[in-house]
PDB file of C-alpha atoms in Angstrom:
ATOM      1  CA  UNK A  12       0.000   0.000   0.000  1.00 45.00           C
ATOM      2  CA  UNK A  13       1.323   3.430  -0.838  1.00 44.00           C
ATOM      3  CA  UNK A  14       0.634   6.845   0.643  1.00 42.00           C
ATOM      4  CA  UNK A  15      -1.490   8.393  -2.081  1.00 53.00           C
ATOM      5  CA  UNK A  16      -3.892  10.368   0.088  1.00 60.00           C
ATOM      6  CA  UNK A  17      -3.409  14.002   1.143  1.00 68.00           C
ATOM      7  CA  UNK A  18      -1.367  14.500   4.302  1.00 82.00           C
ATOM      8  CA  UNK A  19      -4.476  15.745   6.082  1.00 90.00           C
ATOM      9  CA  UNK A  20      -8.119  14.656   5.835  1.00 95.00           C
ATOM     10  CA  UNK A  21     -11.411  16.047   7.065  1.00 94.00           C
ATOM     11  CA  UNK A  22     -13.977  13.319   7.728  1.00 95.00           C
ATOM     12  CA  UNK A  23     -17.665  13.355   8.656  1.00 95.00           C
ATOM     13  CA  UNK A  24     -18.811  10.255  10.566  1.00 97.00           C
ATOM     14  CA  UNK A  25     -22.530   9.381  10.655  1.00 97.00           C
ATOM     15  CA  UNK A  26     -23.500   6.462  12.865  1.00 96.00           C
ATOM     16  CA  UNK A  27     -24.198   5.290  16.386  1.00 97.00           C
ATOM     17  CA  UNK A  28     -22.388   3.756  19.343  1.00 97.00           C
ATOM     18  CA  UNK A  29     -20.328   1.419  17.146  1.00 97.00           C
ATOM     19  CA  UNK A  30     -18.580   4.587  15.953  1.00 97.00           C
ATOM     20  CA  UNK A  31     -18.813   6.645  19.140  1.00 97.00           C
ATOM     21  CA  UNK A  32     -17.801   3.982  21.674  1.00 97.00           C
ATOM     22  CA  UNK A  33     -14.143   4.445  22.639  1.00 97.00           C
ATOM     23  CA  UNK A  34     -14.023   7.390  20.196  1.00 97.00           C
ATOM     24  CA  UNK A  35     -13.091   5.542  17.016  1.00 98.00           C
ATOM     25  CA  UNK A  36     -12.550   8.822  15.099  1.00 98.00           C
ATOM     26  CA  UNK A  37     -10.188  10.011  17.816  1.00 97.00           C
ATOM     27  CA  UNK A  38      -8.260   6.733  17.675  1.00 97.00           C
ATOM     28  CA  UNK A  39      -7.850   7.203  13.918  1.00 98.00           C
ATOM     29  CA  UNK A  40      -6.608  10.743  14.491  1.00 97.00           C
ATOM     30  CA  UNK A  41      -4.053   9.408  16.967  1.00 96.00           C
ATOM     31  CA  UNK A  42      -2.758   6.874  14.453  1.00 97.00           C
ATOM     32  CA  UNK A  43      -2.509   9.568  11.794  1.00 97.00           C
ATOM     33  CA  UNK A  44      -0.694  12.001  14.076  1.00 96.00           C
ATOM     34  CA  UNK A  45       1.869   9.367  15.024  1.00 96.00           C
ATOM     35  CA  UNK A  46       2.600   8.871  11.333  1.00 95.00           C
ATOM     36  CA  UNK A  47       2.941  12.635  10.747  1.00 95.00           C
ATOM     37  CA  UNK A  48      -0.469  12.913   9.093  1.00 96.00           C
ATOM     38  CA  UNK A  49      -3.516  14.944  10.019  1.00 95.00           C
ATOM     39  CA  UNK A  50      -7.201  14.246  10.390  1.00 96.00           C
ATOM     40  CA  UNK A  51     -10.034  16.410  11.588  1.00 94.00           C
ATOM     41  CA  UNK A  52     -13.513  15.045  12.035  1.00 95.00           C
ATOM     42  CA  UNK A  53     -17.094  15.643  12.997  1.00 95.00           C
ATOM     43  CA  UNK A  54     -19.215  12.865  14.465  1.00 97.00           C
ATOM     44  CA  UNK A  55     -23.007  12.825  14.189  1.00 97.00           C
ATOM     45  CA  UNK A  56     -24.141   9.947  16.382  1.00 95.00           C
ATOM     46  CA  UNK A  57     -27.203   8.722  18.251  1.00 93.00           C
ATOM     47  CA  UNK A  58     -27.558   5.517  20.228  1.00 91.00           C
ATOM     48  CA  UNK A  59     -29.018   2.725  18.123  1.00 92.00           C
ATOM     49  CA  UNK A  60     -29.604   5.050  15.190  1.00 95.00           C
ATOM     50  CA  UNK A  61     -30.111   3.726  11.688  1.00 97.00           C
ATOM     51  CA  UNK A  62     -29.104   5.654   8.603  1.00 97.00           C
ATOM     52  CA  UNK A  63     -32.784   6.251   7.840  1.00 97.00           C
ATOM     53  CA  UNK A  64     -33.162   7.894  11.262  1.00 97.00           C
ATOM     54  CA  UNK A  65     -30.215  10.154  10.501  1.00 97.00           C
ATOM     55  CA  UNK A  66     -31.694  10.962   7.098  1.00 97.00           C
ATOM     56  CA  UNK A  67     -35.062  11.855   8.559  1.00 96.00           C
ATOM     57  CA  UNK A  68     -33.528  13.994  11.298  1.00 96.00           C
ATOM     58  CA  UNK A  69     -31.690  16.053   8.675  1.00 94.00           C
ATOM     59  CA  UNK A  70     -28.630  17.083  10.699  1.00 94.00           C
ATOM     60  CA  UNK A  71     -26.248  14.900   8.688  1.00 93.00           C
ATOM     61  CA  UNK A  72     -27.471  16.203   5.328  1.00 91.00           C
ATOM     62  CA  UNK A  73     -27.165  19.789   6.551  1.00 91.00           C
ATOM     63  CA  UNK A  74     -23.598  19.086   7.668  1.00 90.00           C
ATOM     64  CA  UNK A  75     -22.696  17.856   4.190  1.00 85.00           C
ATOM     65  CA  UNK A  76     -24.296  20.882   2.571  1.00 80.00           C
ATOM     66  CA  UNK A  77     -22.460  23.292   4.856  1.00 69.00           C
ATOM     67  CA  UNK A  78     -19.234  21.574   3.957  1.00 53.00           C
ATOM     68  CA  UNK A  79     -19.741  21.756   0.211  1.00 50.00           C
ATOM     69  CA  UNK A  80     -18.636  25.170  -0.959  1.00 49.00           C
ATOM     70  CA  UNK A  81     -17.184  28.611  -0.455  1.00 42.00           C
ATOM     71  CA  UNK A  82     -15.135  28.953   2.676  1.00 36.00           C
ATOM     72  CA  UNK A  83     -17.216  26.359   4.489  1.00 44.00           C
ATOM     73  CA  UNK A  84     -15.752  23.207   5.922  1.00 60.00           C
ATOM     74  CA  UNK A  85     -15.073  20.621   3.205  1.00 83.00           C
ATOM     75  CA  UNK A  86     -15.087  16.889   3.868  1.00 91.00           C
ATOM     76  CA  UNK A  87     -12.843  14.416   2.098  1.00 93.00           C
ATOM     77  CA  UNK A  88     -14.925  11.444   3.275  1.00 95.00           C
ATOM     78  CA  UNK A  89     -18.419  10.937   4.647  1.00 95.00           C
ATOM     79  CA  UNK A  90     -18.485   7.683   6.629  1.00 97.00           C
ATOM     80  CA  UNK A  91     -21.835   5.892   6.946  1.00 98.00           C
ATOM     81  CA  UNK A  92     -22.426   3.288   9.657  1.00 98.00           C
ATOM     82  CA  UNK A  93     -25.741   1.449   9.580  1.00 98.00           C
ATOM     83  CA  UNK A  94     -27.488   0.096  12.677  1.00 97.00           C
ATOM     84  CA  UNK A  95     -25.615  -3.113  13.408  1.00 96.00           C
ATOM     85  CA  UNK A  96     -28.334  -5.731  12.806  1.00 96.00           C
ATOM     86  CA  UNK A  97     -30.216  -4.039   9.963  1.00 97.00           C
ATOM     87  CA  UNK A  98     -27.970  -5.479   7.196  1.00 97.00           C
ATOM     88  CA  UNK A  99     -29.140  -8.916   8.374  1.00 97.00           C
ATOM     89  CA  UNK A 100     -32.780  -8.069   9.063  1.00 97.00           C
ATOM     90  CA  UNK A 101     -33.465  -5.778   6.100  1.00 97.00           C
ATOM     91  CA  UNK A 102     -30.580  -5.205   3.688  1.00 97.00           C
ATOM     92  CA  UNK A 103     -32.943  -3.618   1.168  1.00 98.00           C
ATOM     93  CA  UNK A 104     -33.833  -0.875   3.633  1.00 97.00           C
ATOM     94  CA  UNK A 105     -30.151  -0.313   4.380  1.00 98.00           C
ATOM     95  CA  UNK A 106     -29.371  -0.035   0.680  1.00 98.00           C
ATOM     96  CA  UNK A 107     -32.203   2.432   0.192  1.00 98.00           C
ATOM     97  CA  UNK A 108     -30.772   4.668   2.920  1.00 98.00           C
ATOM     98  CA  UNK A 109     -27.242   4.455   1.533  1.00 98.00           C
ATOM     99  CA  UNK A 110     -28.544   5.472  -1.901  1.00 98.00           C
ATOM    100  CA  UNK A 111     -30.247   8.500  -0.354  1.00 96.00           C
ATOM    101  CA  UNK A 112     -27.015   9.602   1.293  1.00 96.00           C
ATOM    102  CA  UNK A 113     -25.054   8.885  -1.865  1.00 95.00           C
ATOM    103  CA  UNK A 114     -27.262  11.275  -3.801  1.00 93.00           C
ATOM    104  CA  UNK A 115     -26.897  13.954  -1.130  1.00 92.00           C
ATOM    105  CA  UNK A 116     -23.122  13.543  -1.035  1.00 91.00           C
ATOM    106  CA  UNK A 117     -22.913  13.830  -4.810  1.00 86.00           C
ATOM    107  CA  UNK A 118     -25.153  16.907  -4.829  1.00 84.00           C
ATOM    108  CA  UNK A 119     -23.125  18.600  -2.108  1.00 77.00           C
ATOM    109  CA  UNK A 120     -19.854  17.743  -3.814  1.00 65.00           C
ATOM    110  CA  UNK A 121     -20.430  18.960  -7.354  1.00 56.00           C
ATOM    111  CA  UNK A 122     -17.173  20.425  -8.552  1.00 50.00           C
ATOM    112  CA  UNK A 123     -15.223  18.225  -6.155  1.00 59.00           C
ATOM    113  CA  UNK A 124     -16.301  16.940  -2.798  1.00 74.00           C
ATOM    114  CA  UNK A 125     -16.465  14.102  -0.329  1.00 87.00           C
ATOM    115  CA  UNK A 126     -16.234  10.410  -1.133  1.00 93.00           C
ATOM    116  CA  UNK A 127     -18.618   8.046   0.617  1.00 95.00           C
ATOM    117  CA  UNK A 128     -17.101   5.382   2.852  1.00 97.00           C
ATOM    118  CA  UNK A 129     -19.155   2.522   4.301  1.00 98.00           C
ATOM    119  CA  UNK A 130     -18.268   1.256   7.781  1.00 98.00           C
ATOM    120  CA  UNK A 131     -18.697  -2.505   7.431  1.00 98.00           C
ATOM    121  CA  UNK A 132     -19.353  -3.600  11.006  1.00 98.00           C
ATOM    122  CA  UNK A 133     -19.147  -6.948  12.832  1.00 98.00           C
ATOM    123  CA  UNK A 134     -21.544  -9.683  13.903  1.00 98.00           C
ATOM    124  CA  UNK A 135     -22.634 -10.098  17.481  1.00 97.00           C
ATOM    125  CA  UNK A 136     -20.585 -12.569  19.480  1.00 96.00           C
ATOM    126  CA  UNK A 137     -23.323 -15.205  19.701  1.00 96.00           C
ATOM    127  CA  UNK A 138     -24.186 -15.063  15.958  1.00 97.00           C
ATOM    128  CA  UNK A 139     -20.846 -15.161  14.109  1.00 97.00           C
ATOM    129  CA  UNK A 140     -22.549 -16.697  11.074  1.00 97.00           C
ATOM    130  CA  UNK A 141     -24.245 -13.327  10.472  1.00 97.00           C
ATOM    131  CA  UNK A 142     -20.944 -11.796   9.377  1.00 98.00           C
ATOM    132  CA  UNK A 143     -21.253 -13.241   5.880  1.00 98.00           C
ATOM    133  CA  UNK A 144     -24.620 -11.515   5.425  1.00 98.00           C
ATOM    134  CA  UNK A 145     -23.386  -8.224   6.885  1.00 98.00           C
ATOM    135  CA  UNK A 146     -20.314  -8.262   4.674  1.00 98.00           C
ATOM    136  CA  UNK A 147     -22.316  -8.938   1.510  1.00 98.00           C
ATOM    137  CA  UNK A 148     -24.832  -6.215   2.387  1.00 98.00           C
ATOM    138  CA  UNK A 149     -22.070  -3.617   2.568  1.00 98.00           C
ATOM    139  CA  UNK A 150     -19.978  -4.931  -0.306  1.00 98.00           C
ATOM    140  CA  UNK A 151     -22.902  -5.156  -2.730  1.00 98.00           C
ATOM    141  CA  UNK A 152     -24.068  -1.569  -2.212  1.00 98.00           C
ATOM    142  CA  UNK A 153     -20.450  -0.440  -2.245  1.00 98.00           C
ATOM    143  CA  UNK A 154     -19.969  -2.037  -5.656  1.00 98.00           C
ATOM    144  CA  UNK A 155     -23.209  -0.572  -6.953  1.00 98.00           C
ATOM    145  CA  UNK A 156     -22.321   2.991  -5.955  1.00 97.00           C
ATOM    146  CA  UNK A 157     -18.556   2.886  -6.310  1.00 96.00           C
ATOM    147  CA  UNK A 158     -18.163   3.638  -2.611  1.00 97.00           C
ATOM    148  CA  UNK A 159     -15.156   2.919  -0.438  1.00 97.00           C
ATOM    149  CA  UNK A 160     -15.860   0.020   1.929  1.00 98.00           C
ATOM    150  CA  UNK A 161     -13.949  -0.100   5.226  1.00 98.00           C
ATOM    151  CA  UNK A 162     -13.905  -3.843   6.057  1.00 98.00           C
ATOM    152  CA  UNK A 163     -13.792  -3.669   9.843  1.00 98.00           C
ATOM    153  CA  UNK A 164     -16.137  -6.618  10.312  1.00 98.00           C
ATOM    154  CA  UNK A 165     -13.995  -8.766   8.026  1.00 98.00           C
ATOM    155  CA  UNK A 166     -10.942  -7.930  10.142  1.00 98.00           C
ATOM    156  CA  UNK A 167     -12.856  -8.842  13.295  1.00 98.00           C
ATOM    157  CA  UNK A 168     -14.012 -12.140  11.795  1.00 98.00           C
ATOM    158  CA  UNK A 169     -10.503 -13.182  10.798  1.00 97.00           C
ATOM    159  CA  UNK A 170      -8.987 -12.066  14.082  1.00 98.00           C
ATOM    160  CA  UNK A 171     -11.535 -14.010  16.139  1.00 97.00           C
ATOM    161  CA  UNK A 172     -10.779 -17.204  14.233  1.00 95.00           C
ATOM    162  CA  UNK A 173      -7.223 -17.254  15.521  1.00 93.00           C
ATOM    163  CA  UNK A 174      -7.155 -15.196  18.721  1.00 95.00           C
ATOM    164  CA  UNK A 175      -8.831 -15.259  22.110  1.00 91.00           C
ATOM    165  CA  UNK A 176      -6.992 -12.149  23.295  1.00 95.00           C
ATOM    166  CA  UNK A 177      -7.378  -9.270  23.265  1.00 97.00           C
ATOM    167  CA  UNK A 178     -11.146  -9.558  23.534  1.00 98.00           C
ATOM    168  CA  UNK A 179     -13.008  -7.558  20.870  1.00 98.00           C
ATOM    169  CA  UNK A 180     -16.639  -7.828  22.035  1.00 98.00           C
ATOM    170  CA  UNK A 181     -17.723  -6.084  25.215  1.00 98.00           C
ATOM    171  CA  UNK A 182     -19.772  -7.905  27.865  1.00 97.00           C
ATOM    172  CA  UNK A 183     -23.010  -7.247  25.981  1.00 97.00           C
ATOM    173  CA  UNK A 184     -21.612  -9.355  23.102  1.00 97.00           C
ATOM    174  CA  UNK A 185     -22.343  -6.517  20.682  1.00 97.00           C
ATOM    175  CA  UNK A 186     -20.392  -3.338  21.365  1.00 98.00           C
ATOM    176  CA  UNK A 187     -16.615  -3.135  21.015  1.00 98.00           C
ATOM    177  CA  UNK A 188     -14.059  -3.193  23.769  1.00 98.00           C
ATOM    178  CA  UNK A 189     -11.196  -0.744  23.429  1.00 98.00           C
ATOM    179  CA  UNK A 190      -9.307  -3.450  21.527  1.00 98.00           C
ATOM    180  CA  UNK A 191     -12.240  -3.876  19.134  1.00 98.00           C
ATOM    181  CA  UNK A 192     -12.424  -0.147  18.516  1.00 98.00           C
ATOM    182  CA  UNK A 193      -8.670   0.058  18.040  1.00 98.00           C
ATOM    183  CA  UNK A 194      -8.806  -2.690  15.411  1.00 98.00           C
ATOM    184  CA  UNK A 195     -11.567  -0.709  13.687  1.00 98.00           C
ATOM    185  CA  UNK A 196      -9.439   2.436  13.814  1.00 98.00           C
ATOM    186  CA  UNK A 197      -6.456   0.613  12.314  1.00 98.00           C
ATOM    187  CA  UNK A 198      -8.581  -0.610   9.400  1.00 98.00           C
ATOM    188  CA  UNK A 199      -9.941   2.908   8.904  1.00 98.00           C
ATOM    189  CA  UNK A 200      -6.438   4.367   8.947  1.00 97.00           C
ATOM    190  CA  UNK A 201      -5.293   1.909   6.304  1.00 97.00           C
ATOM    191  CA  UNK A 202      -8.229   2.664   4.028  1.00 97.00           C
ATOM    192  CA  UNK A 203      -8.435   6.439   4.452  1.00 96.00           C
ATOM    193  CA  UNK A 204      -4.693   7.111   4.202  1.00 96.00           C
ATOM    194  CA  UNK A 205      -3.770   4.125   2.021  1.00 95.00           C
ATOM    195  CA  UNK A 206      -0.995   3.138   4.408  1.00 94.00           C
ATOM    196  CA  UNK A 207      -0.388   0.113   6.588  1.00 96.00           C
ATOM    197  CA  UNK A 208      -0.883   0.794  10.297  1.00 96.00           C
ATOM    198  CA  UNK A 209       1.868  -1.671  11.214  1.00 96.00           C
ATOM    199  CA  UNK A 210       4.652  -0.059  13.204  1.00 96.00           C
ATOM    200  CA  UNK A 211       2.784   3.031  14.363  1.00 96.00           C
ATOM    201  CA  UNK A 212       4.290   3.614  17.767  1.00 90.00           C
ATOM    202  CA  UNK A 213       1.589   5.690  19.477  1.00 84.00           C
ATOM    203  CA  UNK A 214       0.675   4.283  22.888  1.00 88.00           C
ATOM    204  CA  UNK A 215      -2.975   3.580  23.634  1.00 94.00           C
ATOM    205  CA  UNK A 216      -3.944   3.787  27.285  1.00 94.00           C
ATOM    206  CA  UNK A 217      -5.627   0.512  28.196  1.00 96.00           C
ATOM    207  CA  UNK A 218      -3.853  -1.622  25.579  1.00 97.00           C
ATOM    208  CA  UNK A 219      -0.487  -3.321  25.944  1.00 96.00           C
ATOM    209  CA  UNK A 220       2.225  -2.904  23.355  1.00 95.00           C
ATOM    210  CA  UNK A 221       1.660  -6.520  22.365  1.00 96.00           C
ATOM    211  CA  UNK A 222      -2.060  -5.939  21.862  1.00 97.00           C
ATOM    212  CA  UNK A 223      -1.370  -2.878  19.738  1.00 97.00           C
ATOM    213  CA  UNK A 224       1.047  -4.798  17.540  1.00 97.00           C
ATOM    214  CA  UNK A 225      -1.227  -7.794  16.951  1.00 97.00           C
ATOM    215  CA  UNK A 226      -4.225  -5.564  16.164  1.00 98.00           C
ATOM    216  CA  UNK A 227      -2.224  -3.443  13.736  1.00 97.00           C
ATOM    217  CA  UNK A 228      -1.099  -6.577  11.936  1.00 97.00           C
ATOM    218  CA  UNK A 229      -4.633  -7.966  11.835  1.00 97.00           C
ATOM    219  CA  UNK A 230      -5.816  -4.775  10.157  1.00 98.00           C
ATOM    220  CA  UNK A 231      -2.979  -4.819   7.645  1.00 97.00           C
ATOM    221  CA  UNK A 232      -3.653  -8.448   6.744  1.00 96.00           C
ATOM    222  CA  UNK A 233      -7.296  -7.820   5.840  1.00 96.00           C
ATOM    223  CA  UNK A 234      -6.389  -4.696   3.848  1.00 93.00           C
ATOM    224  CA  UNK A 235      -3.947  -6.663   1.707  1.00 83.00           C
ATOM    225  CA  UNK A 236      -6.828  -8.712   0.301  1.00 59.00           C
ATOM    226  CA  UNK A 237      -9.748  -6.269   0.487  1.00 51.00           C
TER     227      UNK A 237
END
């Protein structure tokens, strides 16, 4: 992977607790800073929110419009994270919402604007077989719209096949531990900056150096084949 992205990015995240828990955007910023890169972000999040809920509320669309021209803030990426079980329960509804946001992103970015990135999330601990459905739901709409897909759930799936530690799922078997969020951040860093996260030396309070290393490598491995 080569460093083809700008040295600094501005990213709008739209999602729920899977993005907000442990401050995934902040973890990405920390990885970038340790590599001499920059990232600013805005997070629009609500607990349990679906993309359709965000669309109906209107705040996310307004944020994209404000960032689309003149001296206003301009986003390089708009990251969409769907409610975690909806890709399994109703992929068609998810795809409908992503198409709505895709149109809004394109409208706001005429003349050059943000690229849509889809946050492919993970299956709950007690239903690992759901990952295949989640992955296909994100990948299929990503192919249709030419969107960037951030394969966090794929990285989780592969990591869990071979590792018991560090633990990725929190006690509720759904939300991420700090290690799970850090793995997500490493995958995001690799996709957004087109660089491997391996070897980034920034310390993460709550994770050992060994945990950091194994999670960075897990992210890099999935990015090599994604």
